[in-house]
PDB file of C-alpha atoms in Angstrom:
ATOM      1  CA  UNK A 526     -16.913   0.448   6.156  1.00 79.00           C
ATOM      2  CA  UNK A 527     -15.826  -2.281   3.884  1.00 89.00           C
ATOM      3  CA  UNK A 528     -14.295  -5.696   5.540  1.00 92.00           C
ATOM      4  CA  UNK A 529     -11.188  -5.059   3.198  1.00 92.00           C
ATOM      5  CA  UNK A 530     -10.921  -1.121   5.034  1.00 93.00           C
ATOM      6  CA  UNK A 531     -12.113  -2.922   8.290  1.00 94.00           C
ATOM      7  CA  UNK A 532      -8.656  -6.010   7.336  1.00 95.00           C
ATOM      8  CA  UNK A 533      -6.681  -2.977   6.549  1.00 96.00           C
ATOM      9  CA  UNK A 534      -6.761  -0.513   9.372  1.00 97.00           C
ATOM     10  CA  UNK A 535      -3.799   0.713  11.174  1.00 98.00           C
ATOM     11  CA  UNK A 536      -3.448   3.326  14.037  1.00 98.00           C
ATOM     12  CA  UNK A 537      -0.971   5.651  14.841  1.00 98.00           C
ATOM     13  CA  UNK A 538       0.495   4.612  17.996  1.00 98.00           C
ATOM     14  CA  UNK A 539       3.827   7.025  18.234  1.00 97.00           C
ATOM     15  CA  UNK A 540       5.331   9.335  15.921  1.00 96.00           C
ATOM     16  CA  UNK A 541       6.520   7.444  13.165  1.00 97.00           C
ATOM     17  CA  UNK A 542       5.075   3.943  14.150  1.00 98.00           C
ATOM     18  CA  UNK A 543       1.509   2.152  13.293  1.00 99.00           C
ATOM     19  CA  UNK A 544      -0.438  -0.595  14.290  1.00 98.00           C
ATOM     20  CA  UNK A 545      -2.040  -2.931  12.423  1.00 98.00           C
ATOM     21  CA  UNK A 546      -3.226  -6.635  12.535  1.00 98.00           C
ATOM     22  CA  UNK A 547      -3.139  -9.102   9.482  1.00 97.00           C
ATOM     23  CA  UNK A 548      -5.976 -10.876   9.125  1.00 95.00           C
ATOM     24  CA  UNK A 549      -7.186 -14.709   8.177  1.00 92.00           C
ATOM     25  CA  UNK A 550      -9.786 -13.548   5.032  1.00 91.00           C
ATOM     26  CA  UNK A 551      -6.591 -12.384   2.548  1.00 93.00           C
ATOM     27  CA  UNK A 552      -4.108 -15.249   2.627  1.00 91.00           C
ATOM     28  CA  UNK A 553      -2.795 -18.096   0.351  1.00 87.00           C
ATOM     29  CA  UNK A 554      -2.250 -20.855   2.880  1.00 89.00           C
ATOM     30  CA  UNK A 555      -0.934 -19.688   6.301  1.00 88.00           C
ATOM     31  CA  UNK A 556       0.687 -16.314   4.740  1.00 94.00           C
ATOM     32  CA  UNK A 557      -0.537 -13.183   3.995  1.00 95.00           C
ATOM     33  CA  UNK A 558      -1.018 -12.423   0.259  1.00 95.00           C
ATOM     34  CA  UNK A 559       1.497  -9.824  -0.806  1.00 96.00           C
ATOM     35  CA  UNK A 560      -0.642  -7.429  -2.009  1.00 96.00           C
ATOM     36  CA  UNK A 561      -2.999  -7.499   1.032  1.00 97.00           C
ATOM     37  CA  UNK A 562       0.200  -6.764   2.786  1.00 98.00           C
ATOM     38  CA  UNK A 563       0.887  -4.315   0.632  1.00 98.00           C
ATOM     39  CA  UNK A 564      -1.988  -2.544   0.935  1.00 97.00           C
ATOM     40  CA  UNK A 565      -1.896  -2.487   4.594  1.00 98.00           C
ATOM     41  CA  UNK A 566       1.556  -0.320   4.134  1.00 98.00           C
ATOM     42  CA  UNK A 567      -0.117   1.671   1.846  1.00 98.00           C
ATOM     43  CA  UNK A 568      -2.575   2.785   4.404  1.00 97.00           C
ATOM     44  CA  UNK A 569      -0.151   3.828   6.574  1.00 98.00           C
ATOM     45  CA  UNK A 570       1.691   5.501   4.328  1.00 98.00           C
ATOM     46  CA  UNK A 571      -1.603   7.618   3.055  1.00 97.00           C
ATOM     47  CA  UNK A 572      -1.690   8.504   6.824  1.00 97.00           C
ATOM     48  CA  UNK A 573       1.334   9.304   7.856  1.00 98.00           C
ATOM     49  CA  UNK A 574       2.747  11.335   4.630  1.00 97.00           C
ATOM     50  CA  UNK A 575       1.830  14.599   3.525  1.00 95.00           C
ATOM     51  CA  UNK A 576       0.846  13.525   0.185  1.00 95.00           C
ATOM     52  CA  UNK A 577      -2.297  10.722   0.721  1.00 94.00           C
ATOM     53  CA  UNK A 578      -2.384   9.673  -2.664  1.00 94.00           C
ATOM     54  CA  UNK A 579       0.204   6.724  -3.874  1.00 95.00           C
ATOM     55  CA  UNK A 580       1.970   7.172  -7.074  1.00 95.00           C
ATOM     56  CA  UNK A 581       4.777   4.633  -6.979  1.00 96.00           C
ATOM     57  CA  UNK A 582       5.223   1.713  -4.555  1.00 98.00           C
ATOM     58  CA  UNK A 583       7.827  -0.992  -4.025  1.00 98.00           C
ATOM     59  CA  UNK A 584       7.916  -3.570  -2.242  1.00 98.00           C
ATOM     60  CA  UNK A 585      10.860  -6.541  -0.543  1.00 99.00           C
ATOM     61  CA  UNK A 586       9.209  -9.263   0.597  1.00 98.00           C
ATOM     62  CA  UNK A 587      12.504 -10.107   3.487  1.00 98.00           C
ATOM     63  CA  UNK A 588      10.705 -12.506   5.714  1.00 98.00           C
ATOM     64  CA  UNK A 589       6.517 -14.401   5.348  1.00 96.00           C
ATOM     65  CA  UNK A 590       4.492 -12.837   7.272  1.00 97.00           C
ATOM     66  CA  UNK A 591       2.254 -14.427   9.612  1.00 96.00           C
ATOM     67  CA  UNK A 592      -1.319 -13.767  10.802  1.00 96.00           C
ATOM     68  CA  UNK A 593      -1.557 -11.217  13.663  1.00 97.00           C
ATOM     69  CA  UNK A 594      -0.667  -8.129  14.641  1.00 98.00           C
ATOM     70  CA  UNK A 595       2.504  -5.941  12.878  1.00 99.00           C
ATOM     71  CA  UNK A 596       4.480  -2.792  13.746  1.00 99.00           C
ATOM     72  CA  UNK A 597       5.143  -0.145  11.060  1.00 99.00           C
ATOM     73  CA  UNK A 598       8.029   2.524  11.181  1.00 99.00           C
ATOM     74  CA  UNK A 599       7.832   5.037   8.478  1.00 99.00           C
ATOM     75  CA  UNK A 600      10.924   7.165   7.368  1.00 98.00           C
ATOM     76  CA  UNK A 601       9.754  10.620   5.531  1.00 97.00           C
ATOM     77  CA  UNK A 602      12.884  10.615   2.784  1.00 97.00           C
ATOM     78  CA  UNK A 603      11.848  13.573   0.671  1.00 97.00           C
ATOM     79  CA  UNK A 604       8.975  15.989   1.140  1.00 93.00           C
ATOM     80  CA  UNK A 605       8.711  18.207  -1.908  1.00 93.00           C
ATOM     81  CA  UNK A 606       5.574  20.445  -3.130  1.00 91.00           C
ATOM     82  CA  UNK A 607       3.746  17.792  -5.504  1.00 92.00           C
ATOM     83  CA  UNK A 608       5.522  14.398  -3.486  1.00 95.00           C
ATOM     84  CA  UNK A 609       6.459  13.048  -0.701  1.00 97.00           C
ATOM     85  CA  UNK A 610       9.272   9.843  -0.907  1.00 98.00           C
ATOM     86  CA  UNK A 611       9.083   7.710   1.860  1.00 98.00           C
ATOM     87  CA  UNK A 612      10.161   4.515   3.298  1.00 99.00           C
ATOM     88  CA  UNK A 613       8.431   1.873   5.704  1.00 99.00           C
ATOM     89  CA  UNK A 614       9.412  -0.889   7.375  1.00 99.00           C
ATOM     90  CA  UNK A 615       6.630  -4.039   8.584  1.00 99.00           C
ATOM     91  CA  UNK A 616       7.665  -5.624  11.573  1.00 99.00           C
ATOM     92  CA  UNK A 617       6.488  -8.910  13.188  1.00 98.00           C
ATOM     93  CA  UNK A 618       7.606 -10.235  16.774  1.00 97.00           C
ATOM     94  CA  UNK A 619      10.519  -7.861  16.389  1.00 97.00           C
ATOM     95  CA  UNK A 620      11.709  -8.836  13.042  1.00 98.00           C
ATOM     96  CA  UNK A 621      11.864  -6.696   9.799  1.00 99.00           C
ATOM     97  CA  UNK A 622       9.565  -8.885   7.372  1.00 99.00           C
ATOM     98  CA  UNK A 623       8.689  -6.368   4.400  1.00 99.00           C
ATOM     99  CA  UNK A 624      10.225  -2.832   3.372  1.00 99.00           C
ATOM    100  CA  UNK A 625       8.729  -0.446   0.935  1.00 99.00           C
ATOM    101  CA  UNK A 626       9.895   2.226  -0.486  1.00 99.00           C
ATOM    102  CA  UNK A 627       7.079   4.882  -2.193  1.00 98.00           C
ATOM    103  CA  UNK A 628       5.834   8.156  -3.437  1.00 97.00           C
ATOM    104  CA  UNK A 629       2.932   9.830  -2.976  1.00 97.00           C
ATOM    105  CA  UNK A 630       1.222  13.004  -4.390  1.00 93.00           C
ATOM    106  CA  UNK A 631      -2.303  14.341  -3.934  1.00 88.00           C
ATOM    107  CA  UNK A 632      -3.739  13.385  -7.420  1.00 85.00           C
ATOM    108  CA  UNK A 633      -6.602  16.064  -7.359  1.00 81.00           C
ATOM    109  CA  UNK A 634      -3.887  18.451  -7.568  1.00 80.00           C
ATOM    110  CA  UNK A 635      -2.263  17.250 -10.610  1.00 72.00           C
ATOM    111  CA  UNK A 636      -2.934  18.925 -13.526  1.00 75.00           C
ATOM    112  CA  UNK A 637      -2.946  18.282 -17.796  1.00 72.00           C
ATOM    113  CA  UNK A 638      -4.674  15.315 -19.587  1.00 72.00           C
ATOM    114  CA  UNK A 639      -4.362  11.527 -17.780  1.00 68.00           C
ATOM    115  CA  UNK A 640      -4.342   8.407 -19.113  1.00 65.00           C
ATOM    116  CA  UNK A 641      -6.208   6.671 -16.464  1.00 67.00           C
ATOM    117  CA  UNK A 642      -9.080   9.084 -17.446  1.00 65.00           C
ATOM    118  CA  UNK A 643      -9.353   8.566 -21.240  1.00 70.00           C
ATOM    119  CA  UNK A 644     -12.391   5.473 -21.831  1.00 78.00           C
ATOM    120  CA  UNK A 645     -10.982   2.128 -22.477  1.00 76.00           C
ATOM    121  CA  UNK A 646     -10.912   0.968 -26.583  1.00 81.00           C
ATOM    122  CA  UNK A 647     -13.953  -1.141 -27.537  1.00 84.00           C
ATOM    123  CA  UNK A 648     -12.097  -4.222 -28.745  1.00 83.00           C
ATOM    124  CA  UNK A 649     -13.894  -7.598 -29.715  1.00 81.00           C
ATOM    125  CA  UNK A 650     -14.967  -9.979 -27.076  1.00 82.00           C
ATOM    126  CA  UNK A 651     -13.145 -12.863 -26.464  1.00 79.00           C
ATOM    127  CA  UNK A 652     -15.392 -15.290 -28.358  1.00 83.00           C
ATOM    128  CA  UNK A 653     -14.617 -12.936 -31.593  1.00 82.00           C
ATOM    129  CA  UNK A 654     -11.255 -13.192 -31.262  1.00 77.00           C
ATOM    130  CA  UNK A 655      -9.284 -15.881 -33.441  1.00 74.00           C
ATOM    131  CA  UNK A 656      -5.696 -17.106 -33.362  1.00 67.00           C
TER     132      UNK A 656
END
């Protein structure tokens, strides 16, 4: 396992609540970076929704964040056949410090042609680029 899977791993400690620790390696100062944070609530939400796969996240940043450990309540909003909407809300010492709302979907399911799969354009390199 990766250190970044090993700085992002939550468990489920009740029904709609996870545990997880934020760690020193993924910070800009004394605070978390966002998107390590982020991530973190994605992992929850990949375990605790139907759907594993995100598709849309958003995220309000309420509070910092602090090293050590966090609480995570999740809120199933919407389970449909192809997504599941949910909500989750990162706790520190009691106090709501990030909510996200997102959807998920289980992208080996999708069907039709996908962007994301089509090669990338061979465009110059930099150094034969001119302004």
């Amino acid at each position: 396992m990766s250190q970044f899977s090993n700085d992002t791993a939550v468990v489920q400690v009740e029904d709609k609540l996870w545990r997880g620790e934020l760690c020193r390696g993924w910070r800009i100062g004394e605070v978390p970076n966002g998107g390590y944070v982020l991530a973190v609530a994605g992992r929850v939400l990949s375990q605790a929704l139907p759907h594993r796969d995100p598709l849309a996240a958003n995220a309000f940043y309420l509070a910092p964040t602090g090293l050590g450990p966090i609480d995570c309540r999740v809120e199933l909003l919407r389970h449909g056949r192809n997504t599941s909407h949910a909500q989750l809300r990162m706790y520190q010492q009691g106090e709501l410090k990030v909510l996200v709302t997102a959807a998920y979907t289980e992208l080996a399911a999708l069907e039709g042609e996908s962007w994301s799969a089509k090669p990338r354009p061979d465009y110059p390199g930099w150094q034969d680029c001119t302004p």
